[in-house]
């Protein structure tokens, strides 16, 4: 049974930092690209960041470039998202997802990601 479990979400003030983690079991972590997605209340899900199976390829949505950093530890089956300089518009439920080894051009839509976690809530207060 594949499981993706996110953690690290919290209430934080504007300008603060959080580090999200996603621990994966039930699949060969190193064979999968990974992604972070988020969904704010009343809005559609959006792709935040994605990372290839080796960690060599990384993608970010424009709104988080320079503030968020995605990384992975294949030895620990864990995906991370370091979030700095947080803004109120970053408030959302954040989900990790596992997908095909090579990240496609439409990764931000969730295309190619087959397994999803339950999410962790990030709230940025002004």
Short mmCIF file of C-alpha atoms in Angstrom, two decimals:
data_model
loop_
_atom_site.label_atom_id
_atom_site.label_comp_id
_atom_site.label_asym_id
_atom_site.label_seq_id
_atom_site.Cartn_x
_atom_site.Cartn_y
_atom_site.Cartn_z
CA UNK A 1 0.00 0.00 0.00
CA UNK A 2 1.43 3.33 -1.09
CA UNK A 3 1.42 6.04 1.56
CA UNK A 4 2.53 9.64 1.38
CA UNK A 5 2.43 11.47 4.69
CA UNK A 6 3.01 15.21 4.85
CA UNK A 7 4.07 17.08 7.97
CA UNK A 8 5.40 20.47 8.99
CA UNK A 9 2.43 22.67 8.27
CA UNK A 10 1.71 25.37 10.84
CA UNK A 11 0.51 28.89 11.50
CA UNK A 12 3.32 31.34 10.79
CA UNK A 13 3.63 35.10 10.48
CA UNK A 14 4.40 36.94 7.25
CA UNK A 15 8.06 36.66 6.43
CA UNK A 16 8.49 33.49 8.41
CA UNK A 17 9.71 30.08 7.33
CA UNK A 18 8.46 26.52 7.38
CA UNK A 19 9.86 23.21 6.23
CA UNK A 20 7.42 20.65 4.95
CA UNK A 21 8.28 16.97 4.81
CA UNK A 22 6.67 14.09 2.96
CA UNK A 23 7.56 10.56 3.94
CA UNK A 24 6.80 7.89 1.36
CA UNK A 25 6.30 4.16 1.74
CA UNK A 26 5.01 1.35 -0.43
CA UNK A 27 6.89 2.32 -3.59
CA UNK A 28 10.47 2.71 -4.74
CA UNK A 29 10.95 6.36 -3.85
CA UNK A 30 14.06 6.84 -5.97
CA UNK A 31 12.16 5.71 -9.09
CA UNK A 32 9.63 8.52 -8.87
CA UNK A 33 9.55 12.22 -9.53
CA UNK A 34 7.95 14.09 -6.65
CA UNK A 35 5.93 17.24 -6.42
CA UNK A 36 4.35 19.69 -4.04
CA UNK A 37 0.92 21.08 -4.80
CA UNK A 38 -1.35 23.37 -2.85
CA UNK A 39 -4.98 24.28 -2.72
CA UNK A 40 -6.35 27.35 -1.04
CA UNK A 41 -9.96 27.58 0.08
CA UNK A 42 -12.17 28.28 -2.90
CA UNK A 43 -9.35 27.95 -5.40
CA UNK A 44 -8.12 25.28 -7.74
CA UNK A 45 -5.16 23.13 -6.92
CA UNK A 46 -1.87 24.49 -8.24
CA UNK A 47 1.56 23.02 -8.70
CA UNK A 48 4.16 24.56 -6.42
CA UNK A 49 7.33 22.63 -7.19
CA UNK A 50 8.57 19.37 -8.62
CA UNK A 51 11.80 17.42 -8.50
CA UNK A 52 13.09 14.61 -10.65
CA UNK A 53 13.96 11.17 -9.35
CA UNK A 54 17.64 12.04 -8.82
CA UNK A 55 17.07 15.56 -7.57
CA UNK A 56 18.84 17.01 -10.57
CA UNK A 57 15.78 18.61 -12.14
CA UNK A 58 13.74 21.10 -10.17
CA UNK A 59 10.78 23.19 -11.19
CA UNK A 60 8.91 25.98 -9.43
CA UNK A 61 5.84 27.98 -10.10
CA UNK A 62 6.69 31.63 -10.64
CA UNK A 63 5.12 32.87 -7.43
CA UNK A 64 7.50 30.85 -5.22
CA UNK A 65 10.75 31.13 -7.15
CA UNK A 66 13.51 32.44 -4.93
CA UNK A 67 11.52 31.73 -1.77
CA UNK A 68 10.85 27.98 -1.81
CA UNK A 69 13.36 25.17 -2.22
CA UNK A 70 12.46 21.59 -3.01
CA UNK A 71 14.78 18.73 -2.12
CA UNK A 72 14.69 15.00 -1.53
CA UNK A 73 16.60 12.38 0.41
CA UNK A 74 16.27 9.08 -1.41
CA UNK A 75 17.94 7.22 1.44
CA UNK A 76 15.19 8.38 3.79
CA UNK A 77 12.30 8.19 1.28
CA UNK A 78 11.52 11.78 2.13
CA UNK A 79 10.66 14.89 0.15
CA UNK A 80 11.09 18.40 1.55
CA UNK A 81 9.89 21.88 0.80
CA UNK A 82 11.73 24.73 2.49
CA UNK A 83 9.49 27.78 2.45
CA UNK A 84 11.00 31.16 3.29
CA UNK A 85 9.66 34.71 3.17
CA UNK A 86 6.14 33.40 3.46
CA UNK A 87 3.26 35.56 2.30
CA UNK A 88 -0.45 35.46 3.12
CA UNK A 89 -1.11 34.17 -0.41
CA UNK A 90 0.91 31.06 0.43
CA UNK A 91 -1.87 30.02 2.79
CA UNK A 92 -3.20 26.68 1.56
CA UNK A 93 -3.25 22.98 2.16
CA UNK A 94 -0.06 21.51 0.76
CA UNK A 95 0.04 18.06 -0.79
CA UNK A 96 2.93 15.93 -1.93
CA UNK A 97 2.62 13.60 -4.88
CA UNK A 98 4.68 10.86 -6.51
CA UNK A 99 4.74 10.27 -10.23
CA UNK A 100 6.55 9.03 -13.29
CA UNK A 101 10.37 9.38 -13.19
CA UNK A 102 10.59 12.16 -15.77
CA UNK A 103 8.76 15.40 -15.06
CA UNK A 104 6.53 16.48 -17.94
CA UNK A 105 5.92 19.98 -19.22
CA UNK A 106 2.52 20.07 -17.60
CA UNK A 107 3.66 18.90 -14.19
CA UNK A 108 1.95 21.85 -12.54
CA UNK A 109 -1.45 20.43 -13.47
CA UNK A 110 -0.72 17.21 -11.63
CA UNK A 111 -0.28 15.30 -14.86
CA UNK A 112 1.97 12.30 -14.33
CA UNK A 113 1.50 12.20 -10.57
CA UNK A 114 -0.30 9.04 -9.52
CA UNK A 115 -0.04 8.97 -5.75
CA UNK A 116 -1.08 11.73 -3.37
CA UNK A 117 -0.89 12.45 0.33
CA UNK A 118 -3.60 13.88 2.55
CA UNK A 119 -1.97 17.26 2.91
CA UNK A 120 -0.74 19.57 5.64
CA UNK A 121 -2.14 23.03 6.35
CA UNK A 122 0.01 26.14 6.04
CA UNK A 123 -1.46 29.39 7.28
CA UNK A 124 0.41 32.67 6.96
CA UNK A 125 -0.95 35.48 9.09
CA UNK A 126 -0.42 39.15 8.35
#
